[in-house]
């Protein structure tokens, strides 16, 4: 997601980013927009700070402004959960999102001097649950971890502030959140350029994975601003993006030992990234229920050629 261009983009091969946009296979799609009940279309991409993809290749995002639904209805209060089926992405036309509803977060404040926002979202692959990173910007307040319904945008659980007093760690400027395929949850905190692992059940910081995300990177300024994290399940690799220099890099999950991939000409402000997996991962993952003679049984597809691994 490129915030400044209000558009989705895809990269065919992130390992070839150093070779340029053509080599890496960069495609920039048309603007993300919302059409209300009165037929009025609004650009929305510049106010989206989070983006994640479910297993059915539907993307989910949070709009951090109030939204006019039209039809004489009252505004939908921020943040507003939206979704977009990626199979409908167009490079030439509008990409119209579907509005799910407001996420009812008590105290959420988008006034200019506060500007609370949902700065990251990610699905836990082990449970299918949608988690959101609530960046609280009114003073030095710890950010919060939320569990949100992808069906109706309801707030299932406010898991609380992300901190660990014993470690002296607290997330105060969280901008990116991502699960790996084992259900481990990582959050990048721009306040101190740290990557931490967080317990998705309690929001407690479990460990500091990387105490200085700038470590090992080239072509980077004095302060990193990691805006996007995405886990590549095929390569067991975390890919990240920096908002200041628009650098893509490998977050090795080792302290201060990251690897620069490079910038991509054509992108202006990468706000969030995720992987679109075009095949099933593990043999036997695809199942179906078969009924013969009134008796139902579950059957798994065990043909290895039908899977990524």
mmCIF file of N, CA and C in Angstrom, residues 84-180:
data_model
loop_
_atom_site.group_PDB
_atom_site.id
_atom_site.type_symbol
_atom_site.label_atom_id
_atom_site.label_comp_id
_atom_site.label_asym_id
_atom_site.label_seq_id
_atom_site.Cartn_x
_atom_site.Cartn_y
_atom_site.Cartn_z
ATOM 1 N N UNK A 84 -11.222 -5.422 0.606
ATOM 2 C CA UNK A 84 -11.156 -5.359 -0.849
ATOM 3 C C UNK A 84 -10.632 -6.688 -1.367
ATOM 4 N N UNK A 85 -11.389 -7.324 -2.273
ATOM 5 C CA UNK A 85 -10.958 -8.588 -2.868
ATOM 6 C C UNK A 85 -9.870 -8.308 -3.897
ATOM 7 N N UNK A 86 -8.684 -8.830 -3.679
ATOM 8 C CA UNK A 86 -7.541 -8.490 -4.517
ATOM 9 C C UNK A 86 -7.682 -9.006 -5.944
ATOM 10 N N UNK A 87 -8.542 -9.982 -6.159
ATOM 11 C CA UNK A 87 -8.762 -10.455 -7.528
ATOM 12 C C UNK A 87 -9.421 -9.388 -8.394
ATOM 13 N N UNK A 88 -9.988 -8.357 -7.752
ATOM 14 C CA UNK A 88 -10.643 -7.278 -8.491
ATOM 15 C C UNK A 88 -9.734 -6.069 -8.720
ATOM 16 N N UNK A 89 -8.459 -6.168 -8.321
ATOM 17 C CA UNK A 89 -7.547 -5.034 -8.458
ATOM 18 C C UNK A 89 -7.345 -4.679 -9.925
ATOM 19 N N UNK A 90 -7.425 -3.381 -10.221
ATOM 20 C CA UNK A 90 -7.299 -2.887 -11.591
ATOM 21 C C UNK A 90 -6.206 -1.839 -11.679
ATOM 22 N N UNK A 91 -5.435 -1.873 -12.752
ATOM 23 C CA UNK A 91 -4.402 -0.860 -12.965
ATOM 24 C C UNK A 91 -4.950 0.369 -13.673
ATOM 25 N N UNK A 92 -6.146 0.267 -14.221
ATOM 26 C CA UNK A 92 -6.686 1.368 -15.025
ATOM 27 C C UNK A 92 -7.913 2.035 -14.415
ATOM 28 N N UNK A 93 -8.634 1.343 -13.557
ATOM 29 C CA UNK A 93 -9.862 1.907 -13.000
ATOM 30 C C UNK A 93 -9.787 2.085 -11.505
ATOM 31 N N UNK A 94 -10.927 2.470 -10.928
ATOM 32 C CA UNK A 94 -11.019 2.613 -9.484
ATOM 33 C C UNK A 94 -11.055 1.241 -8.822
ATOM 34 N N UNK A 95 -10.489 1.160 -7.655
ATOM 35 C CA UNK A 95 -10.571 -0.047 -6.843
ATOM 36 C C UNK A 95 -11.464 0.283 -5.658
ATOM 37 N N UNK A 96 -12.730 -0.099 -5.765
ATOM 38 C CA UNK A 96 -13.756 0.299 -4.804
ATOM 39 C C UNK A 96 -13.793 -0.678 -3.636
ATOM 40 N N UNK A 97 -13.572 -0.156 -2.436
ATOM 41 C CA UNK A 97 -13.559 -0.991 -1.243
ATOM 42 C C UNK A 97 -14.972 -1.177 -0.705
ATOM 43 N N UNK A 98 -15.131 -2.207 0.104
ATOM 44 C CA UNK A 98 -16.383 -2.449 0.814
ATOM 45 C C UNK A 98 -16.212 -2.012 2.268
ATOM 46 N N UNK A 99 -17.124 -1.203 2.756
ATOM 47 C CA UNK A 99 -17.070 -0.751 4.136
ATOM 48 C C UNK A 99 -17.769 -1.777 5.026
ATOM 49 N N UNK A 100 -17.074 -2.221 6.076
ATOM 50 C CA UNK A 100 -17.644 -3.170 7.017
ATOM 51 C C UNK A 100 -18.319 -2.436 8.167
ATOM 52 N N UNK A 101 -17.647 -1.416 8.713
ATOM 53 C CA UNK A 101 -18.240 -0.646 9.799
ATOM 54 C C UNK A 101 -17.185 0.005 10.668
ATOM 55 N N UNK A 102 -17.650 0.825 11.602
ATOM 56 C CA UNK A 102 -16.753 1.481 12.550
ATOM 57 C C UNK A 102 -16.270 0.489 13.602
ATOM 58 N N UNK A 103 -14.982 0.603 13.955
ATOM 59 C CA UNK A 103 -14.459 -0.169 15.081
ATOM 60 C C UNK A 103 -14.675 0.676 16.332
ATOM 61 N N UNK A 104 -15.530 0.247 17.242
ATOM 62 C CA UNK A 104 -15.907 1.091 18.389
ATOM 63 C C UNK A 104 -14.846 1.103 19.494
ATOM 64 N N UNK A 105 -13.842 1.959 19.335
ATOM 65 C CA UNK A 105 -12.749 2.042 20.303
ATOM 66 C C UNK A 105 -13.007 3.216 21.234
ATOM 67 N N UNK A 106 -13.239 2.975 22.512
ATOM 68 C CA UNK A 106 -13.477 4.082 23.449
ATOM 69 C C UNK A 106 -12.297 5.050 23.489
ATOM 70 N N UNK A 107 -12.601 6.343 23.388
ATOM 71 C CA UNK A 107 -11.563 7.358 23.492
ATOM 72 C C UNK A 107 -10.754 7.592 22.239
ATOM 73 N N UNK A 108 -11.090 6.908 21.144
ATOM 74 C CA UNK A 108 -10.343 7.097 19.897
ATOM 75 C C UNK A 108 -10.537 8.531 19.416
ATOM 76 N N UNK A 109 -9.436 9.268 19.238
ATOM 77 C CA UNK A 109 -9.487 10.718 18.998
ATOM 78 C C UNK A 109 -8.659 11.054 17.760
ATOM 79 N N UNK A 110 -9.304 11.628 16.729
ATOM 80 C CA UNK A 110 -8.587 11.983 15.507
ATOM 81 C C UNK A 110 -8.420 13.491 15.368
ATOM 82 N N UNK A 111 -8.607 14.238 16.465
ATOM 83 C CA UNK A 111 -8.387 15.675 16.404
ATOM 84 C C UNK A 111 -6.922 15.952 16.072
ATOM 85 N N UNK A 112 -6.609 17.108 15.449
ATOM 86 C CA UNK A 112 -5.258 17.373 14.934
ATOM 87 C C UNK A 112 -4.140 17.232 15.953
ATOM 88 N N UNK A 113 -4.387 17.582 17.200
ATOM 89 C CA UNK A 113 -3.329 17.526 18.202
ATOM 90 C C UNK A 113 -3.157 16.137 18.818
ATOM 91 N N UNK A 114 -4.017 15.210 18.439
ATOM 92 C CA UNK A 114 -3.949 13.856 18.999
ATOM 93 C C UNK A 114 -3.689 12.848 17.889
ATOM 94 N N UNK A 115 -4.661 12.704 16.981
ATOM 95 C CA UNK A 115 -4.508 11.867 15.788
ATOM 96 C C UNK A 115 -4.215 10.408 16.117
ATOM 97 N N UNK A 116 -5.066 9.795 16.968
ATOM 98 C CA UNK A 116 -4.985 8.347 17.180
ATOM 99 C C UNK A 116 -5.169 7.634 15.841
ATOM 100 N N UNK A 117 -4.619 6.443 15.716
ATOM 101 C CA UNK A 117 -4.806 5.705 14.463
ATOM 102 C C UNK A 117 -4.561 4.219 14.658
ATOM 103 N N UNK A 118 -5.143 3.447 13.747
ATOM 104 C CA UNK A 118 -4.810 2.031 13.627
ATOM 105 C C UNK A 118 -3.646 1.962 12.648
ATOM 106 N N UNK A 119 -2.464 1.639 13.173
ATOM 107 C CA UNK A 119 -1.256 1.713 12.350
ATOM 108 C C UNK A 119 -0.804 0.361 11.815
ATOM 109 N N UNK A 120 -1.486 -0.705 12.190
ATOM 110 C CA UNK A 120 -1.127 -2.017 11.674
ATOM 111 C C UNK A 120 -2.206 -3.044 11.963
ATOM 112 N N UNK A 121 -2.311 -4.035 11.085
ATOM 113 C CA UNK A 121 -3.234 -5.152 11.283
ATOM 114 C C UNK A 121 -2.584 -6.426 10.758
ATOM 115 N N UNK A 122 -2.949 -7.558 11.369
ATOM 116 C CA UNK A 122 -2.414 -8.826 10.923
ATOM 117 C C UNK A 122 -3.325 -9.957 11.387
ATOM 118 N N UNK A 123 -3.434 -10.989 10.556
ATOM 119 C CA UNK A 123 -4.180 -12.189 10.918
ATOM 120 C C UNK A 123 -3.248 -13.212 11.557
ATOM 121 N N UNK A 124 -3.702 -13.809 12.643
ATOM 122 C CA UNK A 124 -2.988 -14.918 13.264
ATOM 123 C C UNK A 124 -3.294 -16.174 12.443
ATOM 124 N N UNK A 125 -2.310 -16.740 11.742
ATOM 125 C CA UNK A 125 -2.594 -17.897 10.873
ATOM 126 C C UNK A 125 -3.023 -19.138 11.646
ATOM 127 N N UNK A 126 -2.715 -19.188 12.929
ATOM 128 C CA UNK A 126 -3.086 -20.367 13.712
ATOM 129 C C UNK A 126 -4.531 -20.321 14.193
ATOM 130 N N UNK A 127 -5.128 -19.125 14.218
ATOM 131 C CA UNK A 127 -6.508 -18.993 14.701
ATOM 132 C C UNK A 127 -7.436 -18.286 13.712
ATOM 133 N N UNK A 128 -6.870 -17.572 12.750
ATOM 134 C CA UNK A 128 -7.684 -16.793 11.811
ATOM 135 C C UNK A 128 -8.201 -15.496 12.394
ATOM 136 N N UNK A 129 -7.758 -15.128 13.589
ATOM 137 C CA UNK A 129 -8.242 -13.909 14.234
ATOM 138 C C UNK A 129 -7.488 -12.679 13.717
ATOM 139 N N UNK A 130 -8.213 -11.545 13.675
ATOM 140 C CA UNK A 130 -7.658 -10.294 13.175
ATOM 141 C C UNK A 130 -7.233 -9.414 14.350
ATOM 142 N N UNK A 131 -5.955 -9.054 14.367
ATOM 143 C CA UNK A 131 -5.400 -8.188 15.406
ATOM 144 C C UNK A 131 -5.090 -6.810 14.822
ATOM 145 N N UNK A 132 -5.258 -5.787 15.658
ATOM 146 C CA UNK A 132 -4.990 -4.412 15.230
ATOM 147 C C UNK A 132 -4.085 -3.726 16.234
ATOM 148 N N UNK A 133 -3.186 -2.922 15.721
ATOM 149 C CA UNK A 133 -2.282 -2.121 16.532
ATOM 150 C C UNK A 133 -2.869 -0.721 16.665
ATOM 151 N N UNK A 134 -3.284 -0.360 17.869
ATOM 152 C CA UNK A 134 -3.899 0.935 18.154
ATOM 153 C C UNK A 134 -2.807 1.865 18.659
ATOM 154 N N UNK A 135 -2.403 2.791 17.809
ATOM 155 C CA UNK A 135 -1.349 3.744 18.161
ATOM 156 C C UNK A 135 -1.978 4.935 18.870
ATOM 157 N N UNK A 136 -1.724 5.030 20.155
ATOM 158 C CA UNK A 136 -2.271 6.100 20.985
ATOM 159 C C UNK A 136 -1.279 7.262 20.956
ATOM 160 N N UNK A 137 -1.667 8.390 20.378
ATOM 161 C CA UNK A 137 -0.704 9.465 20.137
ATOM 162 C C UNK A 137 -0.883 10.672 21.043
ATOM 163 N N UNK A 138 -1.717 10.585 22.064
ATOM 164 C CA UNK A 138 -1.915 11.701 22.989
ATOM 165 C C UNK A 138 -0.873 11.605 24.108
ATOM 166 N N UNK A 139 0.317 12.165 23.834
ATOM 167 C CA UNK A 139 1.382 12.115 24.826
ATOM 168 C C UNK A 139 2.085 10.771 24.815
ATOM 169 N N UNK A 140 2.971 10.537 25.787
ATOM 170 C CA UNK A 140 3.751 9.290 25.826
ATOM 171 C C UNK A 140 2.941 8.133 26.384
ATOM 172 N N UNK A 141 1.852 7.795 25.701
ATOM 173 C CA UNK A 141 0.985 6.712 26.163
ATOM 174 C C UNK A 141 1.334 5.428 25.419
ATOM 175 N N UNK A 142 1.406 4.285 26.106
ATOM 176 C CA UNK A 142 1.678 3.017 25.428
ATOM 177 C C UNK A 142 0.585 2.677 24.425
ATOM 178 N N UNK A 143 1.002 2.067 23.322
ATOM 179 C CA UNK A 143 0.041 1.614 22.324
ATOM 180 C C UNK A 143 -0.673 0.365 22.823
ATOM 181 N N UNK A 144 -1.803 0.054 22.161
ATOM 182 C CA UNK A 144 -2.626 -1.069 22.595
ATOM 183 C C UNK A 144 -2.774 -2.113 21.484
ATOM 184 N N UNK A 145 -3.050 -3.335 21.905
ATOM 185 C CA UNK A 145 -3.321 -4.433 20.993
ATOM 186 C C UNK A 145 -4.801 -4.772 21.072
ATOM 187 N N UNK A 146 -5.455 -4.820 19.901
ATOM 188 C CA UNK A 146 -6.896 -5.067 19.838
ATOM 189 C C UNK A 146 -7.189 -6.321 19.039
ATOM 190 N N UNK A 147 -8.275 -6.990 19.399
ATOM 191 C CA UNK A 147 -8.807 -8.111 18.629
ATOM 192 C C UNK A 147 -10.124 -7.651 18.030
ATOM 193 N N UNK A 148 -10.210 -7.679 16.683
ATOM 194 C CA UNK A 148 -11.331 -7.081 15.957
ATOM 195 C C UNK A 148 -12.014 -8.139 15.098
ATOM 196 N N UNK A 149 -13.334 -8.051 14.990
ATOM 197 C CA UNK A 149 -14.082 -8.961 14.125
ATOM 198 C C UNK A 149 -13.982 -8.498 12.677
ATOM 199 N N UNK A 150 -13.554 -9.382 11.806
ATOM 200 C CA UNK A 150 -13.498 -9.029 10.383
ATOM 201 C C UNK A 150 -14.879 -9.053 9.753
ATOM 202 N N UNK A 151 -15.847 -9.628 10.448
ATOM 203 C CA UNK A 151 -17.194 -9.756 9.905
ATOM 204 C C UNK A 151 -18.009 -8.469 10.058
ATOM 205 N N UNK A 152 -17.939 -7.848 11.256
ATOM 206 C CA UNK A 152 -18.785 -6.675 11.499
ATOM 207 C C UNK A 152 -18.041 -5.503 12.135
ATOM 208 N N UNK A 153 -16.711 -5.610 12.225
ATOM 209 C CA UNK A 153 -15.855 -4.540 12.770
ATOM 210 C C UNK A 153 -16.023 -4.338 14.270
ATOM 211 N N UNK A 154 -16.714 -5.222 14.953
ATOM 212 C CA UNK A 154 -16.873 -5.060 16.396
ATOM 213 C C UNK A 154 -15.535 -5.281 17.104
ATOM 214 N N UNK A 155 -15.378 -4.607 18.229
ATOM 215 C CA UNK A 155 -14.185 -4.766 19.049
ATOM 216 C C UNK A 155 -14.402 -5.975 19.950
ATOM 217 N N UNK A 156 -13.722 -7.060 19.665
ATOM 218 C CA UNK A 156 -13.892 -8.284 20.439
ATOM 219 C C UNK A 156 -13.221 -8.150 21.800
ATOM 220 N N UNK A 157 -11.962 -7.708 21.793
ATOM 221 C CA UNK A 157 -11.214 -7.569 23.039
ATOM 222 C C UNK A 157 -10.186 -6.449 22.916
ATOM 223 N N UNK A 158 -10.155 -5.594 23.924
ATOM 224 C CA UNK A 158 -9.040 -4.662 24.088
ATOM 225 C C UNK A 158 -8.039 -5.378 24.989
ATOM 226 N N UNK A 159 -6.963 -5.881 24.393
ATOM 227 C CA UNK A 159 -6.005 -6.691 25.136
ATOM 228 C C UNK A 159 -5.082 -5.850 26.009
ATOM 229 N N UNK A 160 -5.110 -4.538 25.800
ATOM 230 C CA UNK A 160 -4.377 -3.654 26.688
ATOM 231 C C UNK A 160 -3.068 -3.150 26.129
ATOM 232 N N UNK A 161 -2.334 -2.449 27.004
ATOM 233 C CA UNK A 161 -1.077 -1.814 26.625
ATOM 234 C C UNK A 161 0.030 -2.850 26.462
ATOM 235 N N UNK A 162 0.918 -2.559 25.511
ATOM 236 C CA UNK A 162 2.040 -3.457 25.248
ATOM 237 C C UNK A 162 3.266 -2.960 26.004
ATOM 238 N N UNK A 163 3.627 -3.699 27.042
ATOM 239 C CA UNK A 163 4.751 -3.309 27.881
ATOM 240 C C UNK A 163 5.299 -4.523 28.612
ATOM 241 N N UNK A 164 6.498 -4.349 29.178
ATOM 242 C CA UNK A 164 7.086 -5.337 30.069
ATOM 243 C C UNK A 164 8.020 -4.583 31.001
ATOM 244 N N UNK A 165 7.583 -4.389 32.234
ATOM 245 C CA UNK A 165 8.335 -3.587 33.193
ATOM 246 C C UNK A 165 9.701 -4.189 33.481
ATOM 247 N N UNK A 166 9.775 -5.499 33.583
ATOM 248 C CA UNK A 166 11.051 -6.157 33.895
ATOM 249 C C UNK A 166 12.082 -5.926 32.799
ATOM 250 N N UNK A 167 11.626 -5.892 31.549
ATOM 251 C CA UNK A 167 12.535 -5.648 30.425
ATOM 252 C C UNK A 167 12.774 -4.159 30.195
ATOM 253 N N UNK A 168 11.959 -3.318 30.841
ATOM 254 C CA UNK A 168 12.042 -1.889 30.568
ATOM 255 C C UNK A 168 11.566 -1.551 29.170
ATOM 256 N N UNK A 169 10.635 -2.352 28.654
ATOM 257 C CA UNK A 169 10.176 -2.208 27.273
ATOM 258 C C UNK A 169 8.717 -1.783 27.229
ATOM 259 N N UNK A 170 8.407 -0.879 26.315
ATOM 260 C CA UNK A 170 7.032 -0.447 26.088
ATOM 261 C C UNK A 170 6.911 0.008 24.641
ATOM 262 N N UNK A 171 5.805 -0.333 23.993
ATOM 263 C CA UNK A 171 5.556 0.108 22.624
ATOM 264 C C UNK A 171 4.827 1.447 22.689
ATOM 265 N N UNK A 172 5.492 2.511 22.201
ATOM 266 C CA UNK A 172 4.916 3.851 22.263
ATOM 267 C C UNK A 172 4.713 4.480 20.886
ATOM 268 N N UNK A 173 5.312 3.900 19.861
ATOM 269 C CA UNK A 173 5.170 4.437 18.512
ATOM 270 C C UNK A 173 5.137 3.276 17.532
ATOM 271 N N UNK A 174 4.241 2.335 17.804
ATOM 272 C CA UNK A 174 4.137 1.146 16.967
ATOM 273 C C UNK A 174 3.574 1.480 15.592
ATOM 274 N N UNK A 175 4.224 0.968 14.554
ATOM 275 C CA UNK A 175 3.780 1.258 13.193
ATOM 276 C C UNK A 175 3.567 0.015 12.348
ATOM 277 N N UNK A 176 4.003 -1.140 12.828
ATOM 278 C CA UNK A 176 3.871 -2.344 12.018
ATOM 279 C C UNK A 176 3.682 -3.549 12.927
ATOM 280 N N UNK A 177 2.857 -4.470 12.484
ATOM 281 C CA UNK A 177 2.528 -5.668 13.264
ATOM 282 C C UNK A 177 2.416 -6.839 12.296
ATOM 283 N N UNK A 178 2.979 -7.992 12.697
ATOM 284 C CA UNK A 178 2.924 -9.149 11.803
ATOM 285 C C UNK A 178 3.099 -10.448 12.577
ATOM 286 N N UNK A 179 2.344 -11.465 12.166
ATOM 287 C CA UNK A 179 2.503 -12.823 12.670
ATOM 288 C C UNK A 179 3.382 -13.617 11.707
ATOM 289 N N UNK A 180 4.167 -14.547 12.239
ATOM 290 C CA UNK A 180 4.767 -15.554 11.377
ATOM 291 C C UNK A 180 3.825 -16.752 11.301
#
